[in-house]
Amino acid sequence: DGNACTTSDACKGNVCLGGAKLPCDDGNACTDDSCDPKSACVFKHNTKACNDGNGCTTNDVCNSGNCTGPTPCAKDGLCNGSGATASCACKPGYVGNGYVCQDADECLLGTAGCHSTTTCNNTAGSFQCACKVGVQNCDGTLSNGCESDPATDNKHCGGCGSPCATNQTCVNKVCVSSAGQVVFSSPGTFSFIT
């Protein structure tokens, strides 16, 4: 019948009649399917909203006949799982919905767990505990705090690993003889060591 959009054409009398319509469905949501009587099926690309089957993308749209998710997980996010059940979540140390993540200030939130002899310093995605002024961490473990005062600790006088001798006492970061001495710690003040 001269129409490319019909199949099984048959003649009836002297007339050619078009048969069933040509099925023009490519199963792709990113094409608008139609039939041109001169050229048959036409699958024109569209820009409709779609679902790319990846749970870690949002705002999926059709582009050049393919469904793509232009909004992936955030730079500080992770894609957990695969396919349609996948989801974005923020990395440890960050808060948000996985598509938008920002640093969680563990110090401000009180979740850092720094010892009372330390100060908490927030960093991107984490935190650091540091000894407060006047104390030092001589055992290398900040989780139990900064245990030594370099001005008075006989085991670490003036600094870690600097012990005073058996007959000495640490005064103002200096090991001094213990028995019966007067020690001037600053102008106008003194201590008597017994």
Coordinates of N, CA and C in Angstrom, one line a residue:
D1 N 0.8 -1.2 0.0 CA 0.0 0.0 0.0 C 0.9 1.3 0.0
G2 N 2.2 1.1 0.0 CA 3.1 2.3 0.0 C 3.3 2.9 1.3
N3 N 2.7 2.4 2.4 CA 2.9 2.9 3.7 C 3.8 2.0 4.5
A4 N 4.9 2.5 4.9 CA 5.9 1.7 5.6 C 5.5 1.4 7.0
C5 N 4.4 2.0 7.5 CA 3.9 1.7 8.8 C 2.9 0.6 8.9
T6 N 2.7 -0.1 7.9 CA 1.7 -1.2 7.9 C 2.5 -2.5 7.5
T7 N 2.0 -3.6 8.0 CA 2.6 -4.9 7.7 C 1.5 -5.8 7.1
S8 N 1.9 -6.9 6.5 CA 0.9 -7.9 5.9 C -0.1 -7.2 5.1
D9 N 0.3 -6.3 4.2 CA -0.6 -5.7 3.3 C -1.2 -6.7 2.4
A10 N -2.5 -6.6 2.0 CA -3.2 -7.5 1.1 C -4.0 -6.8 0.1
C11 N -4.2 -7.4 -1.0 CA -5.0 -6.8 -2.1 C -6.5 -7.3 -1.9
K12 N -7.4 -6.4 -2.1 CA -8.8 -6.8 -2.1 C -9.4 -6.1 -3.3
G13 N -9.7 -7.0 -4.2 CA -10.1 -6.4 -5.5 C -8.9 -5.8 -6.2
N14 N -9.0 -4.6 -6.7 CA -7.9 -4.0 -7.3 C -7.2 -3.0 -6.4
V15 N -7.5 -3.1 -5.1 CA -7.0 -2.1 -4.1 C -6.1 -2.9 -3.1
C16 N -4.9 -2.3 -2.8 CA -4.0 -2.8 -1.8 C -4.3 -2.2 -0.5
L17 N -4.6 -3.0 0.5 CA -5.0 -2.5 1.8 C -3.9 -2.7 2.8
G18 N -3.7 -1.7 3.6 CA -2.7 -1.8 4.7 C -3.1 -2.8 5.7
G19 N -2.1 -3.6 6.2 CA -2.4 -4.6 7.2 C -2.2 -3.9 8.6
A20 N -1.8 -4.8 9.5 CA -1.6 -4.4 10.9 C -0.5 -3.3 11.0
K21 N -0.6 -2.4 12.0 CA 0.4 -1.4 12.2 C 1.7 -2.0 12.6
L22 N 2.8 -1.4 12.1 CA 4.1 -1.8 12.4 C 4.4 -1.4 13.9
P23 N 4.8 -2.4 14.7 CA 5.1 -2.1 16.1 C 6.4 -1.3 16.2
C24 N 6.2 -0.1 16.7 CA 7.4 0.8 16.8 C 7.6 1.2 18.2
D25 N 8.0 0.2 19.0 CA 8.3 0.5 20.4 C 9.6 -0.2 20.7
D26 N 10.6 0.7 21.0 CA 12.0 0.2 21.2 C 12.2 -0.1 22.7
G27 N 11.2 0.2 23.5 CA 11.3 -0.1 25.0 C 12.2 0.9 25.7
N28 N 12.6 2.0 25.1 CA 13.5 2.9 25.6 C 12.7 4.2 26.0
A29 N 12.7 4.5 27.3 CA 12.0 5.7 27.8 C 12.6 7.0 27.3
C30 N 13.8 6.9 26.8 CA 14.5 8.1 26.3 C 14.3 8.4 24.9
T31 N 13.3 7.7 24.2 CA 13.0 8.0 22.8 C 11.5 8.1 22.7
D32 N 11.1 9.0 21.8 CA 9.7 9.1 21.5 C 9.5 8.3 20.2
D33 N 8.7 7.3 20.3 CA 8.5 6.3 19.2 C 7.4 6.7 18.3
S34 N 7.6 6.7 17.0 CA 6.6 7.0 16.1 C 6.9 6.3 14.8
C35 N 6.0 6.4 13.8 CA 6.2 5.8 12.5 C 6.0 6.8 11.4
D36 N 7.0 6.9 10.5 CA 6.9 7.7 9.3 C 6.5 6.8 8.1
P37 N 5.3 7.1 7.5 CA 4.8 6.3 6.4 C 5.9 6.1 5.3
K38 N 6.9 7.0 5.2 CA 7.9 6.8 4.1 C 9.1 6.0 4.6
S39 N 9.4 6.1 5.9 CA 10.7 5.5 6.3 C 10.5 4.4 7.4
A40 N 9.3 4.2 7.9 CA 9.0 3.3 9.0 C 9.2 3.9 10.4
C41 N 9.7 3.0 11.3 CA 9.8 3.5 12.7 C 10.8 4.6 12.9
V42 N 10.5 5.5 13.7 CA 11.4 6.6 14.1 C 11.5 6.7 15.6
F43 N 12.7 6.7 16.1 CA 12.9 6.7 17.6 C 13.7 8.0 17.9
K44 N 13.0 9.1 18.2 CA 13.6 10.4 18.4 C 14.0 10.5 19.9
H45 N 15.2 11.0 20.1 CA 15.7 11.2 21.5 C 14.9 12.3 22.1
N46 N 14.6 12.1 23.4 CA 13.9 13.1 24.2 C 14.8 13.5 25.4
T47 N 14.3 14.4 26.2 CA 15.0 14.9 27.4 C 14.1 14.8 28.6
K48 N 13.3 13.7 28.7 CA 12.4 13.5 29.8 C 13.1 13.0 31.0
A49 N 12.4 13.2 32.2 CA 12.9 12.6 33.4 C 12.8 11.1 33.3
C50 N 13.8 10.4 33.9 CA 13.8 8.9 33.8 C 14.5 8.4 35.1
N51 N 14.6 7.1 35.1 CA 15.3 6.4 36.2 C 16.4 5.5 35.6
D52 N 17.7 5.9 35.9 CA 18.8 5.1 35.3 C 19.1 3.8 36.1
G53 N 18.3 3.5 37.1 CA 18.4 2.2 37.8 C 19.6 2.3 38.8
N54 N 20.2 3.4 39.0 CA 21.3 3.6 40.0 C 20.7 4.4 41.1
G55 N 20.6 3.8 42.3 CA 20.1 4.5 43.5 C 21.0 5.6 44.0
C56 N 22.2 5.7 43.5 CA 23.2 6.7 43.9 C 23.2 7.9 43.0
T57 N 22.3 8.1 42.1 CA 22.2 9.3 41.3 C 20.8 9.8 41.5
T58 N 20.6 11.1 41.3 CA 19.3 11.8 41.4 C 19.2 12.7 40.2
N59 N 17.9 13.2 40.0 CA 17.6 14.1 38.9 C 18.0 13.4 37.5
D60 N 17.7 12.1 37.4 CA 18.0 11.4 36.2 C 17.2 12.0 35.0
V61 N 17.9 12.2 33.9 CA 17.3 12.7 32.7 C 17.8 12.0 31.4
C62 N 17.0 12.0 30.4 CA 17.4 11.4 29.1 C 18.3 12.3 28.4
N63 N 19.4 11.7 27.8 CA 20.4 12.5 27.1 C 20.9 11.6 26.0
S64 N 20.7 12.0 24.7 CA 21.1 11.2 23.5 C 20.6 9.8 23.6
G65 N 19.4 9.6 24.0 CA 18.8 8.3 24.0 C 19.2 7.4 25.2
N66 N 19.9 8.0 26.2 CA 20.3 7.2 27.4 C 19.9 8.0 28.6
C67 N 19.5 7.2 29.6 CA 19.1 7.8 30.9 C 20.4 7.9 31.7
T68 N 20.6 9.2 32.2 CA 21.8 9.4 33.0 C 21.5 10.2 34.2
G69 N 22.2 9.9 35.3 CA 22.0 10.6 36.6 C 23.1 11.6 36.8
P70 N 22.7 12.9 36.6 CA 23.8 13.9 36.6 C 24.2 14.3 38.1
T71 N 23.4 13.9 39.0 CA 23.7 14.2 40.4 C 24.2 13.0 41.2
P72 N 25.5 12.7 41.2 CA 26.0 11.6 42.0 C 26.1 11.9 43.5
C73 N 26.6 10.9 44.2 CA 26.9 11.2 45.6 C 27.9 12.3 45.8
A74 N 27.9 13.0 46.9 CA 28.7 14.1 47.2 C 30.2 13.7 47.2
K75 N 31.1 14.7 47.1 CA 32.5 14.4 47.1 C 32.9 13.7 48.4
D76 N 32.3 14.1 49.5 CA 32.5 13.5 50.8 C 31.5 12.4 51.1
G77 N 30.9 11.9 50.1 CA 29.9 10.8 50.3 C 30.3 9.5 49.6
L78 N 29.6 8.4 49.9 CA 29.9 7.1 49.4 C 28.6 6.5 48.9
C79 N 28.8 5.7 47.8 CA 27.6 5.0 47.3 C 27.7 3.6 47.9
N80 N 26.6 3.2 48.6 CA 26.5 1.9 49.2 C 25.6 1.0 48.5
G81 N 26.1 -0.1 48.0 CA 25.3 -1.1 47.3 C 25.4 -0.8 45.8
S82 N 24.5 -1.4 45.1 CA 24.5 -1.3 43.6 C 23.1 -1.3 43.1
G83 N 22.9 -0.8 41.9 CA 21.6 -0.9 41.2 C 20.6 0.1 41.9
A84 N 19.4 -0.3 41.7 CA 18.3 0.6 42.2 C 18.2 0.7 43.7
T85 N 18.8 -0.3 44.4 CA 18.7 -0.3 45.9 C 19.9 0.4 46.5
A86 N 20.9 0.9 45.7 CA 22.0 1.6 46.2 C 21.6 2.9 46.8
S87 N 22.4 3.5 47.7 CA 22.1 4.8 48.3 C 23.4 5.5 48.7
C88 N 23.3 6.8 48.7 CA 24.4 7.6 49.1 C 24.4 7.9 50.6
A89 N 25.5 7.9 51.2 CA 25.7 8.3 52.6 C 27.0 9.1 52.7
C90 N 27.0 9.9 53.7 CA 28.2 10.7 53.9 C 29.3 9.8 54.6
K91 N 30.5 10.1 54.2 CA 31.7 9.4 54.8 C 31.7 9.7 56.3
P92 N 32.4 8.8 57.1 CA 32.5 9.1 58.5 C 33.2 10.5 58.7
G93 N 32.7 11.2 59.7 CA 33.2 12.6 59.9 C 32.5 13.7 59.2
Y94 N 31.4 13.3 58.4 CA 30.6 14.2 57.7 C 29.2 13.9 58.0
V95 N 28.3 14.9 57.8 CA 26.9 14.8 58.0 C 26.1 15.3 56.8
G96 N 25.0 14.7 56.5 CA 24.2 15.2 55.4 C 23.4 14.0 54.8
N97 N 22.9 14.1 53.6 CA 22.0 13.1 53.0 C 22.8 12.2 52.0
G98 N 24.1 12.4 51.9 CA 24.9 11.7 50.9 C 25.1 12.4 49.6
Y99 N 24.2 13.2 49.2 CA 24.3 14.1 48.0 C 24.9 15.4 48.4
V100 N 24.6 15.8 49.6 CA 25.2 17.1 50.2 C 25.8 16.7 51.5
C101 N 27.1 16.8 51.7 CA 27.8 16.4 53.0 C 28.6 17.6 53.4
Q102 N 28.6 17.8 54.7 CA 29.5 18.8 55.3 C 30.2 18.2 56.5
D103 N 31.3 18.8 56.9 CA 32.1 18.4 58.0 C 31.3 18.4 59.3
A104 N 31.4 17.3 60.0 CA 30.8 17.2 61.3 C 31.8 17.7 62.3
D105 N 31.6 18.8 63.1 CA 32.5 19.3 64.0 C 32.4 18.4 65.3
E106 N 33.2 17.4 65.4 CA 33.1 16.4 66.5 C 33.4 17.2 67.8
C107 N 34.2 18.2 67.8 CA 34.6 18.9 69.0 C 33.4 19.7 69.5
L108 N 32.7 20.3 68.6 CA 31.5 21.1 69.0 C 30.3 20.2 69.4
L109 N 30.2 19.0 68.7 CA 29.1 18.1 69.0 C 29.4 17.3 70.2
G110 N 30.7 17.2 70.7 CA 31.0 16.5 71.9 C 31.2 15.0 71.6
T111 N 31.4 14.6 70.4 CA 31.5 13.2 70.0 C 33.0 12.8 69.8
A112 N 33.9 13.7 70.0 CA 35.3 13.4 69.7 C 35.9 12.5 70.8
G113 N 35.5 12.6 72.0 CA 36.0 11.8 73.1 C 37.4 12.1 73.5
C114 N 37.9 13.4 73.3 CA 39.2 13.8 73.8 C 39.2 13.8 75.3
H115 N 40.3 13.4 75.9 CA 40.5 13.4 77.4 C 40.4 14.8 77.9
S116 N 40.1 14.9 79.2 CA 40.0 16.3 79.8 C 41.3 17.0 79.9
T117 N 42.4 16.3 79.8 CA 43.7 17.0 79.8 C 44.2 17.4 78.4
T118 N 43.2 17.3 77.4 CA 43.6 17.6 76.0 C 42.6 18.6 75.5
T119 N 42.9 19.3 74.4 CA 42.0 20.2 73.7 C 41.6 19.5 72.4
C120 N 40.5 19.7 71.9 CA 40.0 19.1 70.7 C 40.1 20.2 69.5
N121 N 40.7 19.7 68.4 CA 40.8 20.6 67.2 C 40.1 19.9 66.1
N122 N 39.0 20.5 65.5 CA 38.3 19.9 64.4 C 39.2 20.0 63.1
T123 N 39.1 19.0 62.3 CA 39.7 18.9 61.0 C 38.7 18.5 60.0
A124 N 38.9 18.6 58.7 CA 37.9 18.2 57.7 C 37.7 16.7 57.8
G125 N 36.5 16.3 58.2 CA 36.2 14.9 58.3 C 36.7 14.2 59.6
S126 N 37.3 14.9 60.5 CA 37.9 14.2 61.6 C 38.2 15.3 62.7
F127 N 39.1 14.9 63.6 CA 39.5 15.8 64.7 C 40.8 15.4 65.2
Q128 N 41.5 16.2 66.0 CA 42.7 15.8 66.7 C 42.6 16.3 68.1
C129 N 43.1 15.4 69.0 CA 43.3 15.8 70.4 C 44.7 16.2 70.6
A130 N 44.9 17.3 71.4 CA 46.3 17.7 71.7 C 46.4 18.1 73.1
C131 N 47.6 17.9 73.7 CA 47.8 18.2 75.1 C 47.5 19.7 75.4
K132 N 46.8 20.0 76.5 CA 46.6 21.4 77.0 C 48.0 21.9 77.4
V133 N 48.1 23.2 77.4 CA 49.3 23.9 77.9 C 49.6 23.5 79.3
G134 N 50.9 23.1 79.5 CA 51.3 22.7 80.9 C 51.4 21.3 81.1
V135 N 50.9 20.4 80.2 CA 51.0 19.0 80.4 C 51.5 18.4 79.1
Q136 N 52.1 17.2 79.2 CA 52.7 16.5 78.1 C 52.3 15.1 78.1
N137 N 52.4 14.5 76.9 CA 51.9 13.1 76.7 C 53.2 12.2 76.5
C138 N 53.7 11.7 77.6 CA 54.9 10.9 77.6 C 54.7 9.4 77.2
D139 N 53.6 8.9 77.4 CA 53.4 7.5 77.0 C 52.9 7.3 75.6
G140 N 52.7 8.4 74.8 CA 52.4 8.3 73.4 C 50.9 7.9 73.2
T141 N 50.1 7.8 74.2 CA 48.7 7.4 74.0 C 47.8 8.6 74.5
L142 N 47.2 9.3 73.6 CA 46.3 10.4 74.0 C 45.0 10.0 74.5
S143 N 44.6 8.7 74.3 CA 43.3 8.3 74.8 C 43.2 8.3 76.3
N144 N 44.4 8.2 77.0 CA 44.4 8.3 78.5 C 44.8 9.6 78.9
G145 N 44.9 10.6 78.0 CA 45.2 11.9 78.4 C 46.7 12.3 78.4
C146 N 47.0 13.5 78.8 CA 48.3 14.0 78.9 C 48.7 13.9 80.3
E147 N 49.5 12.9 80.7 CA 49.6 12.6 82.1 C 50.8 13.3 82.9
S148 N 51.6 14.0 82.2 CA 52.8 14.5 82.9 C 52.8 16.1 82.8
D149 N 53.1 16.6 84.0 CA 53.4 18.1 84.1 C 54.9 18.2 84.1
P150 N 55.5 18.8 83.1 CA 57.0 18.8 83.0 C 57.6 19.7 84.1
A151 N 56.8 20.5 84.8 CA 57.3 21.4 85.8 C 57.5 20.6 87.1
T152 N 56.8 19.5 87.3 CA 56.8 18.8 88.6 C 56.9 17.3 88.6
D153 N 56.9 16.7 87.4 CA 57.0 15.3 87.2 C 58.4 14.8 87.3
N154 N 58.7 14.0 88.4 CA 60.1 13.5 88.6 C 60.5 12.5 87.5
K155 N 59.6 11.9 86.8 CA 59.9 10.9 85.8 C 60.2 11.6 84.4
H156 N 59.6 12.8 84.3 CA 59.7 13.5 83.0 C 59.9 15.0 83.2
C157 N 61.0 15.4 84.0 CA 61.2 16.7 84.4 C 61.7 17.6 83.3
G158 N 61.0 18.6 82.9 CA 61.3 19.5 81.8 C 61.0 18.9 80.4
G159 N 60.7 17.6 80.3 CA 60.4 17.0 79.1 C 60.3 15.5 79.2
C160 N 59.6 14.9 78.3 CA 59.4 13.4 78.4 C 60.8 12.7 78.3
G161 N 60.9 11.7 79.2 CA 62.2 10.9 79.2 C 63.3 11.6 79.9
S162 N 63.1 12.6 80.7 CA 64.1 13.3 81.5 C 63.9 13.1 82.9
P163 N 64.2 11.9 83.5 CA 64.0 11.6 84.9 C 65.0 12.3 85.8
C164 N 64.5 12.7 87.0 CA 65.4 13.2 88.0 C 66.0 12.0 88.7
A165 N 67.2 12.2 89.3 CA 67.9 11.2 90.1 C 67.1 10.9 91.3
T166 N 67.4 9.8 92.0 CA 66.7 9.3 93.2 C 66.6 10.4 94.3
N167 N 67.7 11.2 94.5 CA 67.7 12.2 95.5 C 67.3 13.5 95.0
Q168 N 66.6 13.6 93.9 CA 66.2 14.9 93.3 C 64.7 15.0 93.2
T169 N 64.3 16.2 93.1 CA 62.9 16.5 92.8 C 62.7 17.5 91.7
C170 N 61.7 17.4 90.9 CA 61.5 18.3 89.8 C 60.8 19.5 90.3
V171 N 61.4 20.6 90.1 CA 60.8 21.9 90.5 C 61.0 22.9 89.3
N172 N 59.9 23.4 88.8 CA 59.9 24.3 87.7 C 60.8 23.8 86.5
K173 N 60.6 22.6 86.2 CA 61.2 21.9 85.0 C 62.7 21.6 85.2
V174 N 63.2 21.7 86.5 CA 64.6 21.4 86.8 C 64.7 20.4 87.9
C175 N 65.6 19.5 87.8 CA 65.8 18.5 88.8 C 66.8 19.2 89.9
V176 N 66.3 19.2 91.1 CA 67.1 19.8 92.2 C 67.3 18.8 93.3
S177 N 68.4 18.9 94.1 CA 68.6 18.1 95.2 C 67.4 18.2 96.2
S178 N 67.0 17.2 96.8 CA 65.8 17.2 97.5 C 65.9 17.6 99.0
A179 N 66.8 17.1 99.7 CA 66.8 17.3 101.2 C 67.2 18.6 101.6
G180 N 66.4 19.3 102.3 CA 66.7 20.6 103.0 C 67.1 21.8 102.2
Q181 N 66.7 21.8 100.9 CA 67.1 23.0 100.1 C 66.0 23.9 99.9
V182 N 66.3 25.2 99.8 CA 65.4 26.2 99.4 C 65.5 26.4 97.9
V183 N 64.4 26.4 97.2 CA 64.5 26.6 95.8 C 63.6 27.8 95.4
F184 N 64.3 28.7 94.7 CA 63.6 29.9 94.2 C 63.0 29.6 92.8
S185 N 61.7 29.5 92.8 CA 61.0 29.2 91.5 C 60.8 30.4 90.6
S186 N 60.6 31.6 91.2 CA 60.6 32.8 90.5 C 60.9 33.9 91.5
P187 N 61.2 35.1 91.0 CA 61.6 36.2 91.9 C 60.6 36.4 93.0
G188 N 61.0 36.4 94.2 CA 60.0 36.6 95.3 C 59.4 35.4 95.9
T189 N 59.5 34.2 95.2 CA 58.8 33.0 95.7 C 59.9 31.9 95.9
F190 N 59.7 31.1 96.9 CA 60.6 30.0 97.1 C 59.9 28.8 97.7
S191 N 60.5 27.7 97.6 CA 60.0 26.4 98.2 C 61.1 25.8 99.1
F192 N 60.7 25.2 100.2 CA 61.7 24.5 101.0 C 61.5 23.0 100.7
I193 N 62.5 22.3 100.2 CA 62.4 20.9 99.9 C 62.7 20.1 101.2
T194 N 61.8 19.3 101.6 CA 62.0 18.4 102.7 C 62.2 17.0 102.4

